[in-house]
Coordinates of N, CA and C in Angstrom, one line a residue:
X19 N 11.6 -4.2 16.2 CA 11.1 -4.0 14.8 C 11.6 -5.2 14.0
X20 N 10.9 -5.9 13.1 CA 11.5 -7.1 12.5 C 11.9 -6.6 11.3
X21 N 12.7 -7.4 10.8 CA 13.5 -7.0 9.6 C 14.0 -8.1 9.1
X22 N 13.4 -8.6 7.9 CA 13.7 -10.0 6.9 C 14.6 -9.3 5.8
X23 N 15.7 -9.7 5.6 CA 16.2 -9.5 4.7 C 17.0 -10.7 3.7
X24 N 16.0 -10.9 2.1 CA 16.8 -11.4 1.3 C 18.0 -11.9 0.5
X25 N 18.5 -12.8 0.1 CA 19.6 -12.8 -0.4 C 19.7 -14.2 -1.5
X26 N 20.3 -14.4 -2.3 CA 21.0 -15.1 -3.4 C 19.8 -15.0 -4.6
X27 N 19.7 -14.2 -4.8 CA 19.2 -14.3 -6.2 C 19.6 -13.6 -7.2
X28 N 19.5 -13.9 -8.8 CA 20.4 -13.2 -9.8 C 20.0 -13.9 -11.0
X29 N 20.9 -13.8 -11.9 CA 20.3 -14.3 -13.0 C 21.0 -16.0 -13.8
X30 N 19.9 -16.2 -14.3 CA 20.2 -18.2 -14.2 C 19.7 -18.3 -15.7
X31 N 19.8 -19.7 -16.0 CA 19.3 -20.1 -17.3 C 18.2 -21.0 -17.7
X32 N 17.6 -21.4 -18.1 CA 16.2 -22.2 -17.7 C 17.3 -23.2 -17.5
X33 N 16.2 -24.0 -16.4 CA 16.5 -25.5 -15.9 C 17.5 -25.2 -15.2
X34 N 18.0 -24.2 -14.5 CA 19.1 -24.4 -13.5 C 18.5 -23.7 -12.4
X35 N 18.9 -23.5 -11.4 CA 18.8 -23.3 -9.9 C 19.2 -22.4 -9.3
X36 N 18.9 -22.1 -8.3 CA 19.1 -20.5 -7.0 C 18.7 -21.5 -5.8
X37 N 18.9 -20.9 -5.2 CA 19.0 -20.7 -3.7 C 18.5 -19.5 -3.1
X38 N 17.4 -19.1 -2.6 CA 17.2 -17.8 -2.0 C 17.7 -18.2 -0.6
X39 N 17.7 -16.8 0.4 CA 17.5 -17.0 1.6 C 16.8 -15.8 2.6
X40 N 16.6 -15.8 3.4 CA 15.9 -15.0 4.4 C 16.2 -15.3 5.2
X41 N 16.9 -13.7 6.3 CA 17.5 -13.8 7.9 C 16.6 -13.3 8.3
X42 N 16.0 -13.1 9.4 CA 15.0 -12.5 10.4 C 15.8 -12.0 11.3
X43 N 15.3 -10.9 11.9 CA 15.9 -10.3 12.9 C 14.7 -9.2 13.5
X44 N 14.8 -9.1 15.1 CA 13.6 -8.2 15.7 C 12.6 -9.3 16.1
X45 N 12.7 -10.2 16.3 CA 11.8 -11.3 16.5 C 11.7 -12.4 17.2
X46 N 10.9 -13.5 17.7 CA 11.6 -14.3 18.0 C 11.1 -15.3 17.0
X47 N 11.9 -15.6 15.9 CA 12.2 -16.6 14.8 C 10.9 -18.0 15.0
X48 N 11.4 -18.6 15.8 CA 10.6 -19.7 16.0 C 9.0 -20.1 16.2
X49 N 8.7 -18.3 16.8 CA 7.3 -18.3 16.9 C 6.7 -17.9 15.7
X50 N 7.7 -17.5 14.4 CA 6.7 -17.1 13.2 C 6.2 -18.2 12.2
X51 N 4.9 -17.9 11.6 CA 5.4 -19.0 10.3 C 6.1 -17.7 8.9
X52 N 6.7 -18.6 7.9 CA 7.4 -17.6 7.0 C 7.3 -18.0 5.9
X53 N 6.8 -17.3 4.7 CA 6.3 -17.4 3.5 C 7.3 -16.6 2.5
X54 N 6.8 -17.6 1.2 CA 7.6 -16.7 0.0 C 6.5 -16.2 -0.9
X55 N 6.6 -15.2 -1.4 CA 5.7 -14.5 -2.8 C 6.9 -13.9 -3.7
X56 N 6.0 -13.9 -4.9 CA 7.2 -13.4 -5.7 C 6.2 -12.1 -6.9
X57 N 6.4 -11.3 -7.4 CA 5.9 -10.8 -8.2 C 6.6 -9.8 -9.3
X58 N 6.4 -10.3 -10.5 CA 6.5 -10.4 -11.9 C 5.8 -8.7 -12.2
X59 N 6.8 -8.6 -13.3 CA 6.1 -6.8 -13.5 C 4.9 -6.6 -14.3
X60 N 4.2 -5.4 -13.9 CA 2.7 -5.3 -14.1 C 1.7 -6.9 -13.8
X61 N 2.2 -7.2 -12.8 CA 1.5 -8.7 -11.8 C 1.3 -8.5 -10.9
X62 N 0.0 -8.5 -10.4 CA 0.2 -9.1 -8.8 C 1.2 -10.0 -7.8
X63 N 1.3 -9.6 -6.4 CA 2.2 -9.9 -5.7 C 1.8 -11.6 -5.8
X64 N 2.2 -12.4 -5.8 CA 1.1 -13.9 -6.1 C 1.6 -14.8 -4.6
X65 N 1.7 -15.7 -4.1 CA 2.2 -17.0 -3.2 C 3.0 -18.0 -4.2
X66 N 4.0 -18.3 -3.0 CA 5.0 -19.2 -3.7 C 4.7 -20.6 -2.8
X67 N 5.3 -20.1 -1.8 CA 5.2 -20.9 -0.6 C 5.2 -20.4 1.1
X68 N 4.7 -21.7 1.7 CA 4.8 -21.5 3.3 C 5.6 -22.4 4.0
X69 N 5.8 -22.0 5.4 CA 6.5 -23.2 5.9 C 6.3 -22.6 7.6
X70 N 5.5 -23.9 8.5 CA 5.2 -23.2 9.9 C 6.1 -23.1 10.3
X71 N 5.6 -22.7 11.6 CA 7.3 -22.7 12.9 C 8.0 -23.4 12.8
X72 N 7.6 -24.2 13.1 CA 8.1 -25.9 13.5 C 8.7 -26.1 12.2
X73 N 8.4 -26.2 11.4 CA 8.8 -26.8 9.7 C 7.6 -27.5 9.3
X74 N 6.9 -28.0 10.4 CA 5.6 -29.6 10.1 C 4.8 -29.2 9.4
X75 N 4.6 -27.9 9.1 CA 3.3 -27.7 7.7 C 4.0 -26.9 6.8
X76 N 4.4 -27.3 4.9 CA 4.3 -27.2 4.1 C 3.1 -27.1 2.8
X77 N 3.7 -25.7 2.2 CA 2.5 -26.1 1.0 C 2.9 -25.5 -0.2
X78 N 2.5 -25.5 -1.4 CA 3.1 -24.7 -2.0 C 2.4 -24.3 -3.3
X79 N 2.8 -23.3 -4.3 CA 1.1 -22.9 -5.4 C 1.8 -23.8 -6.2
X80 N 0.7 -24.1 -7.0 CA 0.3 -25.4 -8.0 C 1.7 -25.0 -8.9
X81 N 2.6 -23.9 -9.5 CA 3.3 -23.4 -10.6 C 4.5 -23.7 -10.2
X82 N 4.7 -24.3 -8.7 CA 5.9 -24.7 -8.4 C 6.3 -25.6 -7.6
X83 N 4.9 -26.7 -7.9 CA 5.4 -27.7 -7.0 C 6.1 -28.8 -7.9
X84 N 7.2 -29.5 -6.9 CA 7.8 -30.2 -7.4 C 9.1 -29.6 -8.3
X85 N 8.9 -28.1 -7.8 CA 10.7 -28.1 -8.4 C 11.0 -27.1 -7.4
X86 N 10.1 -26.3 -6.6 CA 10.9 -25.5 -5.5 C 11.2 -26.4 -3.9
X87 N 11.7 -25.6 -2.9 CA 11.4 -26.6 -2.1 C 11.8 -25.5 -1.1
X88 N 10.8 -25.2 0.5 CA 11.2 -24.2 1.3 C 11.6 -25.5 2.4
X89 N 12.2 -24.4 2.9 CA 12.9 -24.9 4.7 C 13.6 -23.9 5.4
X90 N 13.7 -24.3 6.3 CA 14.4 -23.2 7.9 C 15.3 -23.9 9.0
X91 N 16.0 -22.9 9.1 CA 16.8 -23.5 10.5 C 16.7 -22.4 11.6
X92 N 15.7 -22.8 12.4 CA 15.3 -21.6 13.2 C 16.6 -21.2 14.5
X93 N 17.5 -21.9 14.2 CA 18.8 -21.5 15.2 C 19.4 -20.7 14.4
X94 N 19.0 -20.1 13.0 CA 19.7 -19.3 12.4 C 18.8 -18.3 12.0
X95 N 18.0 -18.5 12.5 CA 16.9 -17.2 11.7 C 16.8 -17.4 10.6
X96 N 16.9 -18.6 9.7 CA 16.8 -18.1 8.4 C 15.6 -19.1 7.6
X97 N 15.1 -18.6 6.8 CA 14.5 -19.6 5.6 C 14.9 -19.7 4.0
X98 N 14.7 -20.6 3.7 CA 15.6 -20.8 2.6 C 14.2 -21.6 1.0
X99 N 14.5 -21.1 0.3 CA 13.4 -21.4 -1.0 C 14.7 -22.1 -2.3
X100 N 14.8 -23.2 -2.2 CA 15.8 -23.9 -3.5 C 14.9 -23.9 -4.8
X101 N 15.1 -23.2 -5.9 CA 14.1 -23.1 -6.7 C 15.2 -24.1 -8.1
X102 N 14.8 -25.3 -8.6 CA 15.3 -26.0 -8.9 C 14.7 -25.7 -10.3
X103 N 14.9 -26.3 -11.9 CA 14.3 -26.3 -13.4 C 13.4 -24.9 -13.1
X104 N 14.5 -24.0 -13.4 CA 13.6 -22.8 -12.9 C 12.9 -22.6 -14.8
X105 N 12.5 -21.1 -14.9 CA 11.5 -21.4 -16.0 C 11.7 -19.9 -16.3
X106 N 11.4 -19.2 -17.8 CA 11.5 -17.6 -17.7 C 10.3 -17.4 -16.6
X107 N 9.2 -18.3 -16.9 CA 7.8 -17.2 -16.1 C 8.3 -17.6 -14.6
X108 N 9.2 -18.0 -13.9 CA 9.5 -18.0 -12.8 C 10.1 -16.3 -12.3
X109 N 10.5 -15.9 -13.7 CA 11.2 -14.2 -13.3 C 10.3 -12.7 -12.5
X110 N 11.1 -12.7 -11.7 CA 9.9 -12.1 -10.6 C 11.0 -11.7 -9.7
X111 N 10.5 -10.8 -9.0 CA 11.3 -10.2 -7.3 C 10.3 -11.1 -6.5
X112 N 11.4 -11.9 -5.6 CA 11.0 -12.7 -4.9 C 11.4 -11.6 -3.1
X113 N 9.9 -12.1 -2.5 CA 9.7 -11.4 -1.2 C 9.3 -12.6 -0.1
X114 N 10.3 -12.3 1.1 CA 10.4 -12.9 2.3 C 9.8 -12.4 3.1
X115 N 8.2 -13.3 4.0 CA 7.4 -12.4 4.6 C 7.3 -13.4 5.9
X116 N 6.8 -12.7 6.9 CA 6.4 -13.2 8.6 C 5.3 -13.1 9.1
X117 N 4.6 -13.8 9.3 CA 3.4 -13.7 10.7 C 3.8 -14.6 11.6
X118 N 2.8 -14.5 12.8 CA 2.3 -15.6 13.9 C 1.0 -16.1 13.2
X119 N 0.3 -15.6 12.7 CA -0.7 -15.9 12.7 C -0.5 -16.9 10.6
X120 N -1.4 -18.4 10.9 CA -1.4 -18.9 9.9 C -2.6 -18.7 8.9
X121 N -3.3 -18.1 9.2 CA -4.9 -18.2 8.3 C -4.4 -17.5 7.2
X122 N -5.6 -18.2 5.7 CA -5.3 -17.5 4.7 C -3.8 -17.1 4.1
X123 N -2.7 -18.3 4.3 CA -1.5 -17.8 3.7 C -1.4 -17.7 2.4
X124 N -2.1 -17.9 1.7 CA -1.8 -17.7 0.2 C -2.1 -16.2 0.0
X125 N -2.9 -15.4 0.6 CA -3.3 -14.5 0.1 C -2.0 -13.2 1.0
X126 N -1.3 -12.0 0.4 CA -0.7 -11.0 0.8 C -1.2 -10.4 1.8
X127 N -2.3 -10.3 1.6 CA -2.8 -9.3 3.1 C -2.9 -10.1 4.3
X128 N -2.6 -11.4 4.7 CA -2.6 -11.9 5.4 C -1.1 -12.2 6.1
X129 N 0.2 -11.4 5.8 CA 0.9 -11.4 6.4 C 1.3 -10.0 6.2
X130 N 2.2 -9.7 8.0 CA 2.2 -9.0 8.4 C 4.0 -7.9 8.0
X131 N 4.8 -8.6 8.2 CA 6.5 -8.1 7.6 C 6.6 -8.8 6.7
X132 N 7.7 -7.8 5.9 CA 7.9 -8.3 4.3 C 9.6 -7.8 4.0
X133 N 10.2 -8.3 3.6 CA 11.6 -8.3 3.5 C 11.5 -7.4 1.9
X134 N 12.7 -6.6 1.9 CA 12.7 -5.7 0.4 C 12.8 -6.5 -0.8
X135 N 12.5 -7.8 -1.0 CA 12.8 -8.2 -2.4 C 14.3 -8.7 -3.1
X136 N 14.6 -9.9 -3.5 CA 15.3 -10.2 -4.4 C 15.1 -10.4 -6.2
X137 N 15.5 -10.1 -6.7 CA 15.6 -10.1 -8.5 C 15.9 -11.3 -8.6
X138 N 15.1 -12.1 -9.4 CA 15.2 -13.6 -10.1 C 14.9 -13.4 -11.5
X139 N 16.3 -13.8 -12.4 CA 16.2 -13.4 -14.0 C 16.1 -14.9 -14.3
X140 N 15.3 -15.5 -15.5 CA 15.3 -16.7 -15.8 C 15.5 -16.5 -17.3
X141 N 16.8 -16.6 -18.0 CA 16.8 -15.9 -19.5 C 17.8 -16.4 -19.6
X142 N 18.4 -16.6 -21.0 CA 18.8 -17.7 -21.7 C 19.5 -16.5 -22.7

């Protein structure tokens, strides 16, 4: 059974930074690609970012390029989302998700496990 589970997020002040993370477990790590969404209350679940197996394909939604930044160390199971000049509308439960399969990764119904969520406060 796979099981992503979240961790470092909390509350920040605009323009400063987090570090998320996500461990995998039930899996084998290196065959997934692994994605971030985040979703904001009374919002849709939205896309943050992706990152393949390998690491070689990146992408990320237009609201956070250039100040987030995903990566993985697949000897650790883990992936990691550096969210840098964060922003209030960045405030959202951020969710660590898995497939094999890459089609359609922006959209939620296209991935398959989903980790319970981290709280990201951006308030001042």
């Amino acid at each position: 059974q796979v099981r992503l589970v979240e961790s470092g997020g909390g509350l920040v002040q605009p323009g400063g930074s987090l570090r998320l993370s996500c461990t995998a477990s039930g899996l084998r790590f290196s065959d997934y690609h692994m994605g971030w969404f985040r979703q904001a209350p009374g919002k849709e679940r939205e896309f943050v970012a992706v990152i393949s197996w390998s690491g070689g394909y990146i992408d990320y939604a237009d609201s956070v390029k250039g100040r987030f930044t995903v990566s993985r160390v697949n000897a650790r199971n883990t992936v990691y989302l550096q969210m840098n000049s964060l922003k209030p509308e960045d405030t959202a439960v951020y969710y660590c998700t898995a497939d094999r399969r890459g089609a359609d990764y922006s959209r939620k119904e296209s991935w398959g496990s989903w980790g319970q969520g981290t709280q990201v406060t951006v308030s001042s």
